[in-house]
mmCIF file with all atom_site columns, C-alpha atoms in Angstrom:
data_model
loop_
_atom_site.group_PDB
_atom_site.id
_atom_site.type_symbol
_atom_site.label_atom_id
_atom_site.label_alt_id
_atom_site.label_comp_id
_atom_site.label_asym_id
_atom_site.label_entity_id
_atom_site.label_seq_id
_atom_site.pdbx_PDB_ins_code
_atom_site.Cartn_x
_atom_site.Cartn_y
_atom_site.Cartn_z
_atom_site.occupancy
_atom_site.B_iso_or_equiv
_atom_site.pdbx_formal_charge
_atom_site.auth_seq_id
_atom_site.auth_comp_id
_atom_site.auth_asym_id
_atom_site.auth_atom_id
_atom_site.pdbx_PDB_model_num
ATOM 1   C CA . UNK A 1 1   ? 0.526   -0.007 -0.011  1.00 0.00 ? 1   UNK A CA 1
ATOM 2   C CA . UNK A 1 2   ? 1.647   2.927  -1.506  1.00 0.00 ? 2   UNK A CA 1
ATOM 3   C CA . UNK A 1 3   ? -1.106  5.503  0.766   1.00 0.00 ? 3   UNK A CA 1
ATOM 4   C CA . UNK A 1 4   ? -0.950  9.520  1.491   1.00 0.00 ? 4   UNK A CA 1
ATOM 5   C CA . UNK A 1 5   ? -4.197  10.859 2.601   1.00 0.00 ? 5   UNK A CA 1
ATOM 6   C CA . UNK A 1 6   ? -5.307  14.238 3.604   1.00 0.00 ? 6   UNK A CA 1
ATOM 7   C CA . UNK A 1 7   ? -7.369  16.844 5.250   1.00 0.00 ? 7   UNK A CA 1
ATOM 8   C CA . UNK A 1 8   ? -9.001  18.455 3.945   1.00 0.00 ? 8   UNK A CA 1
ATOM 9   C CA . UNK A 1 9   ? -9.584  17.912 0.403   1.00 0.00 ? 9   UNK A CA 1
ATOM 10  C CA . UNK A 1 10  ? -10.617 22.204 0.550   1.00 0.00 ? 10  UNK A CA 1
ATOM 11  C CA . UNK A 1 11  ? -9.543  24.662 3.450   1.00 0.00 ? 11  UNK A CA 1
ATOM 12  C CA . UNK A 1 12  ? -11.200 28.307 3.092   1.00 0.00 ? 12  UNK A CA 1
ATOM 13  C CA . UNK A 1 13  ? -9.942  30.460 5.084   1.00 0.00 ? 13  UNK A CA 1
ATOM 14  C CA . UNK A 1 14  ? -9.545  34.447 6.129   1.00 0.00 ? 14  UNK A CA 1
ATOM 15  C CA . UNK A 1 15  ? -6.468  36.674 6.898   1.00 0.00 ? 15  UNK A CA 1
ATOM 16  C CA . UNK A 1 16  ? -6.275  36.484 10.182  1.00 0.00 ? 16  UNK A CA 1
ATOM 17  C CA . UNK A 1 17  ? -7.792  32.659 10.076  1.00 0.00 ? 17  UNK A CA 1
ATOM 18  C CA . UNK A 1 18  ? -5.582  29.683 11.982  1.00 0.00 ? 18  UNK A CA 1
ATOM 19  C CA . UNK A 1 19  ? -5.780  26.674 10.844  1.00 0.00 ? 19  UNK A CA 1
ATOM 20  C CA . UNK A 1 20  ? -3.779  22.918 9.872   1.00 0.00 ? 20  UNK A CA 1
ATOM 21  C CA . UNK A 1 21  ? -3.146  20.985 7.584   1.00 0.00 ? 21  UNK A CA 1
ATOM 22  C CA . UNK A 1 22  ? -2.445  17.167 8.064   1.00 0.00 ? 22  UNK A CA 1
ATOM 23  C CA . UNK A 1 23  ? -0.906  14.246 6.222   1.00 0.00 ? 23  UNK A CA 1
ATOM 24  C CA . UNK A 1 24  ? -0.309  10.552 7.246   1.00 0.00 ? 24  UNK A CA 1
ATOM 25  C CA . UNK A 1 25  ? 1.221   7.586  6.138   1.00 0.00 ? 25  UNK A CA 1
ATOM 26  C CA . UNK A 1 26  ? 1.451   4.002  7.312   1.00 0.00 ? 26  UNK A CA 1
ATOM 27  C CA . UNK A 1 27  ? 4.236   2.831  4.421   1.00 0.00 ? 27  UNK A CA 1
ATOM 28  C CA . UNK A 1 28  ? 6.639   2.392  7.575   1.00 0.00 ? 28  UNK A CA 1
ATOM 29  C CA . UNK A 1 29  ? 8.598   6.382  6.068   1.00 0.00 ? 29  UNK A CA 1
ATOM 30  C CA . UNK A 1 30  ? 10.546  7.701  7.568   1.00 0.00 ? 30  UNK A CA 1
ATOM 31  C CA . UNK A 1 31  ? 11.149  10.642 5.340   1.00 0.00 ? 31  UNK A CA 1
ATOM 32  C CA . UNK A 1 32  ? 7.810   13.585 4.796   1.00 0.00 ? 32  UNK A CA 1
ATOM 33  C CA . UNK A 1 33  ? 7.247   16.173 3.024   1.00 0.00 ? 33  UNK A CA 1
ATOM 34  C CA . UNK A 1 34  ? 5.688   19.745 1.718   1.00 0.00 ? 34  UNK A CA 1
ATOM 35  C CA . UNK A 1 35  ? 5.566   21.418 -1.662  1.00 0.00 ? 35  UNK A CA 1
ATOM 36  C CA . UNK A 1 36  ? 3.155   23.730 -2.109  1.00 0.00 ? 36  UNK A CA 1
ATOM 37  C CA . UNK A 1 37  ? 1.699   24.393 -6.117  1.00 0.00 ? 37  UNK A CA 1
ATOM 38  C CA . UNK A 1 38  ? 0.367   27.475 -7.841  1.00 0.00 ? 38  UNK A CA 1
ATOM 39  C CA . UNK A 1 39  ? -2.547  26.940 -10.710 1.00 0.00 ? 39  UNK A CA 1
ATOM 40  C CA . UNK A 1 40  ? -0.432  25.860 -13.920 1.00 0.00 ? 40  UNK A CA 1
ATOM 41  C CA . UNK A 1 41  ? 3.198   25.748 -11.880 1.00 0.00 ? 41  UNK A CA 1
ATOM 42  C CA . UNK A 1 42  ? 5.423   23.069 -11.101 1.00 0.00 ? 42  UNK A CA 1
ATOM 43  C CA . UNK A 1 43  ? 5.060   22.082 -7.322  1.00 0.00 ? 43  UNK A CA 1
ATOM 44  C CA . UNK A 1 44  ? 7.891   23.018 -4.630  1.00 0.00 ? 44  UNK A CA 1
ATOM 45  C CA . UNK A 1 45  ? 9.580   21.953 -1.491  1.00 0.00 ? 45  UNK A CA 1
ATOM 46  C CA . UNK A 1 46  ? 9.310   23.889 1.477   1.00 0.00 ? 46  UNK A CA 1
ATOM 47  C CA . UNK A 1 47  ? 9.205   21.272 4.330   1.00 0.00 ? 47  UNK A CA 1
ATOM 48  C CA . UNK A 1 48  ? 11.569  18.259 5.306   1.00 0.00 ? 48  UNK A CA 1
ATOM 49  C CA . UNK A 1 49  ? 10.781  16.091 7.408   1.00 0.00 ? 49  UNK A CA 1
ATOM 50  C CA . UNK A 1 50  ? 13.577  13.396 7.478   1.00 0.00 ? 50  UNK A CA 1
ATOM 51  C CA . UNK A 1 51  ? 14.804  11.426 10.088  1.00 0.00 ? 51  UNK A CA 1
ATOM 52  C CA . UNK A 1 52  ? 12.488  13.832 12.873  1.00 0.00 ? 52  UNK A CA 1
ATOM 53  C CA . UNK A 1 53  ? 14.993  16.767 11.773  1.00 0.00 ? 53  UNK A CA 1
ATOM 54  C CA . UNK A 1 54  ? 13.325  20.151 9.713   1.00 0.00 ? 54  UNK A CA 1
ATOM 55  C CA . UNK A 1 55  ? 14.913  21.436 6.775   1.00 0.00 ? 55  UNK A CA 1
ATOM 56  C CA . UNK A 1 56  ? 13.507  24.238 5.960   1.00 0.00 ? 56  UNK A CA 1
ATOM 57  C CA . UNK A 1 57  ? 13.204  26.182 2.234   1.00 0.00 ? 57  UNK A CA 1
ATOM 58  C CA . UNK A 1 58  ? 14.504  29.256 3.510   1.00 0.00 ? 58  UNK A CA 1
ATOM 59  C CA . UNK A 1 59  ? 11.938  31.386 0.852   1.00 0.00 ? 59  UNK A CA 1
ATOM 60  C CA . UNK A 1 60  ? 9.050   29.619 2.789   1.00 0.00 ? 60  UNK A CA 1
ATOM 61  C CA . UNK A 1 61  ? 7.522   33.011 4.814   1.00 0.00 ? 61  UNK A CA 1
ATOM 62  C CA . UNK A 1 62  ? 6.717   32.115 8.843   1.00 0.00 ? 62  UNK A CA 1
ATOM 63  C CA . UNK A 1 63  ? 3.187   31.738 8.813   1.00 0.00 ? 63  UNK A CA 1
ATOM 64  C CA . UNK A 1 64  ? 3.821   28.397 8.055   1.00 0.00 ? 64  UNK A CA 1
ATOM 65  C CA . UNK A 1 65  ? 4.807   25.924 9.654   1.00 0.00 ? 65  UNK A CA 1
ATOM 66  C CA . UNK A 1 66  ? 5.140   22.188 10.093  1.00 0.00 ? 66  UNK A CA 1
ATOM 67  C CA . UNK A 1 67  ? 4.719   19.687 13.333  1.00 0.00 ? 67  UNK A CA 1
ATOM 68  C CA . UNK A 1 68  ? 5.513   16.540 13.248  1.00 0.00 ? 68  UNK A CA 1
ATOM 69  C CA . UNK A 1 69  ? 3.577   14.243 15.803  1.00 0.00 ? 69  UNK A CA 1
ATOM 70  C CA . UNK A 1 70  ? 4.834   11.290 15.399  1.00 0.00 ? 70  UNK A CA 1
ATOM 71  C CA . UNK A 1 71  ? 6.310   9.656  12.540  1.00 0.00 ? 71  UNK A CA 1
ATOM 72  C CA . UNK A 1 72  ? 3.325   8.628  10.894  1.00 0.00 ? 72  UNK A CA 1
ATOM 73  C CA . UNK A 1 73  ? 1.609   12.630 11.000  1.00 0.00 ? 73  UNK A CA 1
ATOM 74  C CA . UNK A 1 74  ? 3.098   15.173 9.227   1.00 0.00 ? 74  UNK A CA 1
ATOM 75  C CA . UNK A 1 75  ? 0.542   18.281 9.692   1.00 0.00 ? 75  UNK A CA 1
ATOM 76  C CA . UNK A 1 76  ? 1.756   22.229 8.524   1.00 0.00 ? 76  UNK A CA 1
ATOM 77  C CA . UNK A 1 77  ? -0.221  24.807 10.775  1.00 0.00 ? 77  UNK A CA 1
ATOM 78  C CA . UNK A 1 78  ? -1.435  28.059 9.153   1.00 0.00 ? 78  UNK A CA 1
ATOM 79  C CA . UNK A 1 79  ? -1.318  31.881 9.920   1.00 0.00 ? 79  UNK A CA 1
ATOM 80  C CA . UNK A 1 80  ? -2.706  35.131 8.928   1.00 0.00 ? 80  UNK A CA 1
ATOM 81  C CA . UNK A 1 81  ? -1.503  34.132 5.080   1.00 0.00 ? 81  UNK A CA 1
ATOM 82  C CA . UNK A 1 82  ? -2.457  35.783 2.547   1.00 0.00 ? 82  UNK A CA 1
ATOM 83  C CA . UNK A 1 83  ? -4.362  35.431 -0.494  1.00 0.00 ? 83  UNK A CA 1
ATOM 84  C CA . UNK A 1 84  ? -1.338  35.194 -2.483  1.00 0.00 ? 84  UNK A CA 1
ATOM 85  C CA . UNK A 1 85  ? -1.049  32.382 -0.642  1.00 0.00 ? 85  UNK A CA 1
ATOM 86  C CA . UNK A 1 86  ? -3.880  30.050 -2.290  1.00 0.00 ? 86  UNK A CA 1
ATOM 87  C CA . UNK A 1 87  ? -2.461  27.436 -3.779  1.00 0.00 ? 87  UNK A CA 1
ATOM 88  C CA . UNK A 1 88  ? -2.725  23.535 -3.995  1.00 0.00 ? 88  UNK A CA 1
ATOM 89  C CA . UNK A 1 89  ? -0.444  21.941 -0.704  1.00 0.00 ? 89  UNK A CA 1
ATOM 90  C CA . UNK A 1 90  ? 0.669   18.531 -1.959  1.00 0.00 ? 90  UNK A CA 1
ATOM 91  C CA . UNK A 1 91  ? 2.387   16.316 1.307   1.00 0.00 ? 91  UNK A CA 1
ATOM 92  C CA . UNK A 1 92  ? 4.313   13.947 0.339   1.00 0.00 ? 92  UNK A CA 1
ATOM 93  C CA . UNK A 1 93  ? 6.664   10.545 1.882   1.00 0.00 ? 93  UNK A CA 1
ATOM 94  C CA . UNK A 1 94  ? 9.995   7.891  1.173   1.00 0.00 ? 94  UNK A CA 1
ATOM 95  C CA . UNK A 1 95  ? 10.901  5.249  3.916   1.00 0.00 ? 95  UNK A CA 1
ATOM 96  C CA . UNK A 1 96  ? 14.008  7.074  3.216   1.00 0.00 ? 96  UNK A CA 1
ATOM 97  C CA . UNK A 1 97  ? 16.696  9.958  2.325   1.00 0.00 ? 97  UNK A CA 1
ATOM 98  C CA . UNK A 1 98  ? 19.129  8.596  2.191   1.00 0.00 ? 98  UNK A CA 1
ATOM 99  C CA . UNK A 1 99  ? 18.805  5.761  0.434   1.00 0.00 ? 99  UNK A CA 1
ATOM 100 C CA . UNK A 1 100 ? 18.829  4.957  -3.694  1.00 0.00 ? 100 UNK A CA 1
ATOM 101 C CA . UNK A 1 101 ? 15.646  3.815  -4.066  1.00 0.00 ? 101 UNK A CA 1
ATOM 102 C CA . UNK A 1 102 ? 14.234  4.986  -0.956  1.00 0.00 ? 102 UNK A CA 1
ATOM 103 C CA . UNK A 1 103 ? 14.026  7.475  -1.541  1.00 0.00 ? 103 UNK A CA 1
ATOM 104 C CA . UNK A 1 104 ? 10.760  7.213  -3.795  1.00 0.00 ? 104 UNK A CA 1
ATOM 105 C CA . UNK A 1 105 ? 8.764   9.618  -3.610  1.00 0.00 ? 105 UNK A CA 1
ATOM 106 C CA . UNK A 1 106 ? 5.104   9.405  -2.999  1.00 0.00 ? 106 UNK A CA 1
ATOM 107 C CA . UNK A 1 107 ? 1.862   12.065 -3.127  1.00 0.00 ? 107 UNK A CA 1
ATOM 108 C CA . UNK A 1 108 ? -0.632  12.309 -1.282  1.00 0.00 ? 108 UNK A CA 1
ATOM 109 C CA . UNK A 1 109 ? -4.130  14.266 -2.540  1.00 0.00 ? 109 UNK A CA 1
ATOM 110 C CA . UNK A 1 110 ? -3.167  17.075 -1.842  1.00 0.00 ? 110 UNK A CA 1
ATOM 111 C CA . UNK A 1 111 ? -5.264  19.970 -0.260  1.00 0.00 ? 111 UNK A CA 1
ATOM 112 C CA . UNK A 1 112 ? -6.971  22.822 -1.848  1.00 0.00 ? 112 UNK A CA 1
ATOM 113 C CA . UNK A 1 113 ? -6.054  26.104 -0.230  1.00 0.00 ? 113 UNK A CA 1
ATOM 114 C CA . UNK A 1 114 ? -8.559  28.777 -0.606  1.00 0.00 ? 114 UNK A CA 1
ATOM 115 C CA . UNK A 1 115 ? -7.365  32.529 1.092   1.00 0.00 ? 115 UNK A CA 1
ATOM 116 C CA . UNK A 1 116 ? -10.332 35.161 1.643   1.00 0.00 ? 116 UNK A CA 1
ATOM 117 C CA . UNK B 2 1   ? 20.557  24.123 -6.904  1.00 0.00 ? 1   UNK B CA 1
ATOM 118 C CA . UNK B 2 2   ? 19.456  21.691 -10.127 1.00 0.00 ? 2   UNK B CA 1
ATOM 119 C CA . UNK B 2 3   ? 17.596  22.903 -13.269 1.00 0.00 ? 3   UNK B CA 1
ATOM 120 C CA . UNK B 2 4   ? 14.945  20.889 -14.433 1.00 0.00 ? 4   UNK B CA 1
ATOM 121 C CA . UNK B 2 5   ? 14.041  21.585 -18.003 1.00 0.00 ? 5   UNK B CA 1
ATOM 122 C CA . UNK B 2 6   ? 11.041  19.606 -19.886 1.00 0.00 ? 6   UNK B CA 1
ATOM 123 C CA . UNK B 2 7   ? 10.045  19.427 -23.476 1.00 0.00 ? 7   UNK B CA 1
ATOM 124 C CA . UNK B 2 8   ? 7.446   20.111 -25.217 1.00 0.00 ? 8   UNK B CA 1
ATOM 125 C CA . UNK B 2 9   ? 5.978   22.449 -22.882 1.00 0.00 ? 9   UNK B CA 1
ATOM 126 C CA . UNK B 2 10  ? 2.248   21.978 -24.521 1.00 0.00 ? 10  UNK B CA 1
ATOM 127 C CA . UNK B 2 11  ? 1.284   18.163 -27.088 1.00 0.00 ? 11  UNK B CA 1
ATOM 128 C CA . UNK B 2 12  ? -1.613  17.769 -28.703 1.00 0.00 ? 12  UNK B CA 1
ATOM 129 C CA . UNK B 2 13  ? -1.730  14.606 -30.261 1.00 0.00 ? 13  UNK B CA 1
ATOM 130 C CA . UNK B 2 14  ? -4.702  12.100 -31.470 1.00 0.00 ? 14  UNK B CA 1
ATOM 131 C CA . UNK B 2 15  ? -5.732  8.244  -29.969 1.00 0.00 ? 15  UNK B CA 1
ATOM 132 C CA . UNK B 2 16  ? -3.271  6.140  -31.046 1.00 0.00 ? 16  UNK B CA 1
ATOM 133 C CA . UNK B 2 17  ? -0.204  8.362  -31.135 1.00 0.00 ? 17  UNK B CA 1
ATOM 134 C CA . UNK B 2 18  ? 2.996   8.015  -29.916 1.00 0.00 ? 18  UNK B CA 1
ATOM 135 C CA . UNK B 2 19  ? 5.384   10.630 -28.815 1.00 0.00 ? 19  UNK B CA 1
ATOM 136 C CA . UNK B 2 20  ? 8.483   10.997 -26.077 1.00 0.00 ? 20  UNK B CA 1
ATOM 137 C CA . UNK B 2 21  ? 8.815   13.525 -23.231 1.00 0.00 ? 21  UNK B CA 1
ATOM 138 C CA . UNK B 2 22  ? 12.195  15.194 -22.045 1.00 0.00 ? 22  UNK B CA 1
ATOM 139 C CA . UNK B 2 23  ? 13.401  16.145 -19.429 1.00 0.00 ? 23  UNK B CA 1
ATOM 140 C CA . UNK B 2 24  ? 17.179  17.544 -19.019 1.00 0.00 ? 24  UNK B CA 1
ATOM 141 C CA . UNK B 2 25  ? 18.976  18.562 -15.568 1.00 0.00 ? 25  UNK B CA 1
ATOM 142 C CA . UNK B 2 26  ? 21.988  20.243 -14.958 1.00 0.00 ? 26  UNK B CA 1
ATOM 143 C CA . UNK B 2 27  ? 23.617  18.292 -12.435 1.00 0.00 ? 27  UNK B CA 1
ATOM 144 C CA . UNK B 2 28  ? 23.757  14.030 -10.787 1.00 0.00 ? 28  UNK B CA 1
ATOM 145 C CA . UNK B 2 29  ? 21.583  13.076 -9.436  1.00 0.00 ? 29  UNK B CA 1
ATOM 146 C CA . UNK B 2 30  ? 20.344  10.210 -6.606  1.00 0.00 ? 30  UNK B CA 1
ATOM 147 C CA . UNK B 2 31  ? 16.185  10.824 -7.492  1.00 0.00 ? 31  UNK B CA 1
ATOM 148 C CA . UNK B 2 32  ? 14.734  11.314 -10.442 1.00 0.00 ? 32  UNK B CA 1
ATOM 149 C CA . UNK B 2 33  ? 10.975  10.395 -10.978 1.00 0.00 ? 33  UNK B CA 1
ATOM 150 C CA . UNK B 2 34  ? 7.939   10.780 -13.438 1.00 0.00 ? 34  UNK B CA 1
ATOM 151 C CA . UNK B 2 35  ? 4.504   11.619 -12.481 1.00 0.00 ? 35  UNK B CA 1
ATOM 152 C CA . UNK B 2 36  ? 1.419   12.103 -14.155 1.00 0.00 ? 36  UNK B CA 1
ATOM 153 C CA . UNK B 2 37  ? -0.624  15.204 -12.765 1.00 0.00 ? 37  UNK B CA 1
ATOM 154 C CA . UNK B 2 38  ? -4.553  14.149 -12.745 1.00 0.00 ? 38  UNK B CA 1
ATOM 155 C CA . UNK B 2 39  ? -7.159  17.110 -13.277 1.00 0.00 ? 39  UNK B CA 1
ATOM 156 C CA . UNK B 2 40  ? -7.658  16.630 -10.251 1.00 0.00 ? 40  UNK B CA 1
ATOM 157 C CA . UNK B 2 41  ? -3.807  17.211 -8.918  1.00 0.00 ? 41  UNK B CA 1
ATOM 158 C CA . UNK B 2 42  ? -3.326  14.246 -7.626  1.00 0.00 ? 42  UNK B CA 1
ATOM 159 C CA . UNK B 2 43  ? 0.288   12.899 -7.964  1.00 0.00 ? 43  UNK B CA 1
ATOM 160 C CA . UNK B 2 44  ? 0.131   9.147  -10.076 1.00 0.00 ? 44  UNK B CA 1
ATOM 161 C CA . UNK B 2 45  ? 3.938   8.128  -9.863  1.00 0.00 ? 45  UNK B CA 1
ATOM 162 C CA . UNK B 2 46  ? 4.913   6.973  -13.079 1.00 0.00 ? 46  UNK B CA 1
ATOM 163 C CA . UNK B 2 47  ? 8.989   5.659  -13.079 1.00 0.00 ? 47  UNK B CA 1
ATOM 164 C CA . UNK B 2 48  ? 11.859  6.330  -10.199 1.00 0.00 ? 48  UNK B CA 1
ATOM 165 C CA . UNK B 2 49  ? 14.596  5.950  -12.652 1.00 0.00 ? 49  UNK B CA 1
ATOM 166 C CA . UNK B 2 50  ? 17.305  7.373  -11.868 1.00 0.00 ? 50  UNK B CA 1
ATOM 167 C CA . UNK B 2 51  ? 19.206  5.858  -14.497 1.00 0.00 ? 51  UNK B CA 1
ATOM 168 C CA . UNK B 2 52  ? 18.767  3.252  -17.277 1.00 0.00 ? 52  UNK B CA 1
ATOM 169 C CA . UNK B 2 53  ? 15.726  2.002  -19.157 1.00 0.00 ? 53  UNK B CA 1
ATOM 170 C CA . UNK B 2 54  ? 11.591  0.358  -17.420 1.00 0.00 ? 54  UNK B CA 1
ATOM 171 C CA . UNK B 2 55  ? 8.624   -0.244 -19.133 1.00 0.00 ? 55  UNK B CA 1
ATOM 172 C CA . UNK B 2 56  ? 5.291   -0.493 -18.181 1.00 0.00 ? 56  UNK B CA 1
ATOM 173 C CA . UNK B 2 57  ? 2.868   -1.237 -20.318 1.00 0.00 ? 57  UNK B CA 1
ATOM 174 C CA . UNK B 2 58  ? 2.841   1.156  -22.308 1.00 0.00 ? 58  UNK B CA 1
ATOM 175 C CA . UNK B 2 59  ? 4.430   4.004  -20.859 1.00 0.00 ? 59  UNK B CA 1
ATOM 176 C CA . UNK B 2 60  ? 8.511   3.349  -20.597 1.00 0.00 ? 60  UNK B CA 1
ATOM 177 C CA . UNK B 2 61  ? 11.405  5.498  -19.902 1.00 0.00 ? 61  UNK B CA 1
ATOM 178 C CA . UNK B 2 62  ? 15.005  6.013  -19.989 1.00 0.00 ? 62  UNK B CA 1
ATOM 179 C CA . UNK B 2 63  ? 17.587  7.792  -18.063 1.00 0.00 ? 63  UNK B CA 1
ATOM 180 C CA . UNK B 2 64  ? 21.172  8.779  -19.905 1.00 0.00 ? 64  UNK B CA 1
ATOM 181 C CA . UNK B 2 65  ? 22.988  10.166 -16.511 1.00 0.00 ? 65  UNK B CA 1
ATOM 182 C CA . UNK B 2 66  ? 26.307  10.380 -18.138 1.00 0.00 ? 66  UNK B CA 1
ATOM 183 C CA . UNK B 2 67  ? 24.262  13.299 -20.043 1.00 0.00 ? 67  UNK B CA 1
ATOM 184 C CA . UNK B 2 68  ? 22.110  14.462 -17.445 1.00 0.00 ? 68  UNK B CA 1
ATOM 185 C CA . UNK B 2 69  ? 18.313  14.036 -19.308 1.00 0.00 ? 69  UNK B CA 1
ATOM 186 C CA . UNK B 2 70  ? 15.892  11.567 -19.073 1.00 0.00 ? 70  UNK B CA 1
ATOM 187 C CA . UNK B 2 71  ? 12.845  9.880  -21.433 1.00 0.00 ? 71  UNK B CA 1
ATOM 188 C CA . UNK B 2 72  ? 8.991   9.006  -20.877 1.00 0.00 ? 72  UNK B CA 1
ATOM 189 C CA . UNK B 2 73  ? 7.615   6.898  -23.673 1.00 0.00 ? 73  UNK B CA 1
ATOM 190 C CA . UNK B 2 74  ? 3.711   6.576  -24.060 1.00 0.00 ? 74  UNK B CA 1
ATOM 191 C CA . UNK B 2 75  ? 2.671   4.630  -26.587 1.00 0.00 ? 75  UNK B CA 1
ATOM 192 C CA . UNK B 2 76  ? 0.069   3.322  -29.053 1.00 0.00 ? 76  UNK B CA 1
ATOM 193 C CA . UNK B 2 77  ? -2.375  7.090  -26.538 1.00 0.00 ? 77  UNK B CA 1
ATOM 194 C CA . UNK B 2 78  ? -5.226  6.786  -24.820 1.00 0.00 ? 78  UNK B CA 1
ATOM 195 C CA . UNK B 2 79  ? -7.718  10.492 -23.993 1.00 0.00 ? 79  UNK B CA 1
ATOM 196 C CA . UNK B 2 80  ? -7.121  9.164  -20.444 1.00 0.00 ? 80  UNK B CA 1
ATOM 197 C CA . UNK B 2 81  ? -3.936  9.905  -20.665 1.00 0.00 ? 81  UNK B CA 1
ATOM 198 C CA . UNK B 2 82  ? -3.848  13.366 -20.734 1.00 0.00 ? 82  UNK B CA 1
ATOM 199 C CA . UNK B 2 83  ? -2.095  15.468 -18.160 1.00 0.00 ? 83  UNK B CA 1
ATOM 200 C CA . UNK B 2 84  ? 0.287   17.331 -17.173 1.00 0.00 ? 84  UNK B CA 1
ATOM 201 C CA . UNK B 2 85  ? 3.507   14.865 -16.706 1.00 0.00 ? 85  UNK B CA 1
ATOM 202 C CA . UNK B 2 86  ? 6.515   16.429 -14.284 1.00 0.00 ? 86  UNK B CA 1
ATOM 203 C CA . UNK B 2 87  ? 9.508   15.409 -14.412 1.00 0.00 ? 87  UNK B CA 1
ATOM 204 C CA . UNK B 2 88  ? 11.537  15.682 -10.361 1.00 0.00 ? 88  UNK B CA 1
ATOM 205 C CA . UNK B 2 89  ? 15.303  15.201 -9.790  1.00 0.00 ? 89  UNK B CA 1
ATOM 206 C CA . UNK B 2 90  ? 16.594  15.479 -6.266  1.00 0.00 ? 90  UNK B CA 1
ATOM 207 C CA . UNK B 2 91  ? 20.683  15.718 -5.970  1.00 0.00 ? 91  UNK B CA 1
ATOM 208 C CA . UNK B 2 92  ? 22.659  14.533 -3.393  1.00 0.00 ? 92  UNK B CA 1
ATOM 209 C CA . UNK B 2 93  ? 21.932  17.117 -0.740  1.00 0.00 ? 93  UNK B CA 1
ATOM 210 C CA . UNK B 2 94  ? 19.048  15.014 -0.432  1.00 0.00 ? 94  UNK B CA 1
ATOM 211 C CA . UNK B 2 95  ? 16.827  18.476 0.408   1.00 0.00 ? 95  UNK B CA 1
ATOM 212 C CA . UNK B 2 96  ? 13.445  17.776 -1.450  1.00 0.00 ? 96  UNK B CA 1
ATOM 213 C CA . UNK B 2 97  ? 12.039  16.377 -5.798  1.00 0.00 ? 97  UNK B CA 1
ATOM 214 C CA . UNK B 2 98  ? 13.753  19.820 -7.541  1.00 0.00 ? 98  UNK B CA 1
ATOM 215 C CA . UNK B 2 99  ? 10.281  19.558 -10.200 1.00 0.00 ? 99  UNK B CA 1
ATOM 216 C CA . UNK B 2 100 ? 10.470  20.810 -14.462 1.00 0.00 ? 100 UNK B CA 1
ATOM 217 C CA . UNK B 2 101 ? 8.128   23.116 -15.583 1.00 0.00 ? 101 UNK B CA 1
ATOM 218 C CA . UNK B 2 102 ? 5.688   20.173 -16.837 1.00 0.00 ? 102 UNK B CA 1
ATOM 219 C CA . UNK B 2 103 ? 4.250   19.237 -20.582 1.00 0.00 ? 103 UNK B CA 1
ATOM 220 C CA . UNK B 2 104 ? 0.869   19.497 -20.524 1.00 0.00 ? 104 UNK B CA 1
ATOM 221 C CA . UNK B 2 105 ? -0.466  16.186 -23.257 1.00 0.00 ? 105 UNK B CA 1
ATOM 222 C CA . UNK B 2 106 ? -3.575  16.311 -24.635 1.00 0.00 ? 106 UNK B CA 1
ATOM 223 C CA . UNK B 2 107 ? -5.328  13.644 -26.383 1.00 0.00 ? 107 UNK B CA 1
ATOM 224 C CA . UNK B 2 108 ? -8.083  13.453 -28.637 1.00 0.00 ? 108 UNK B CA 1
ATOM 225 C CA . UNK B 2 109 ? -10.741 10.948 -29.380 1.00 0.00 ? 109 UNK B CA 1
#
């Protein structure tokens, strides 16, 4: 089973709201990722959680904050977002970030976020 | 960081036609994946292929790592093949995938 689940599927929020996106995998993968995809653009990496260590794309603003409660879950907390943050947010996981072959990434269906 | 270029950006074909999609990358890679993104946004894994050749049904892929390119072949196209095809790579730093801009494929009946 190579399934990554994401909730919610759709989210509409105001600029003053606080919300969270959830990503879950039960494949025993040790690395999880958040990507952001704007309309008609490719996905762009935001964060990597691997072996309990967080790597951040330095261009990601602080209004996005990831949290990894356990090895199967990866949340993305959203606060004071801007309309330009409206996008498809994709979560992915891989068995291992470092071993060739084990670094194949599997993607969830995404959360489509609209910021009003 | 690694640069990824895909060609062509758009491709319109009749059902039953064959196609070749290209991906060029600027540096050595540990990971290269081809994805198909459906109209609902789901990224579907097609191939993990940092080097060599693989085949899966009507699809096949070849990566020539020494020349820094990969090709995705689609034979006997069907309308369900329509969508965006992405090539994505990861270098030795293991810092997540870098995606090309994609090829938008439309298969007409």
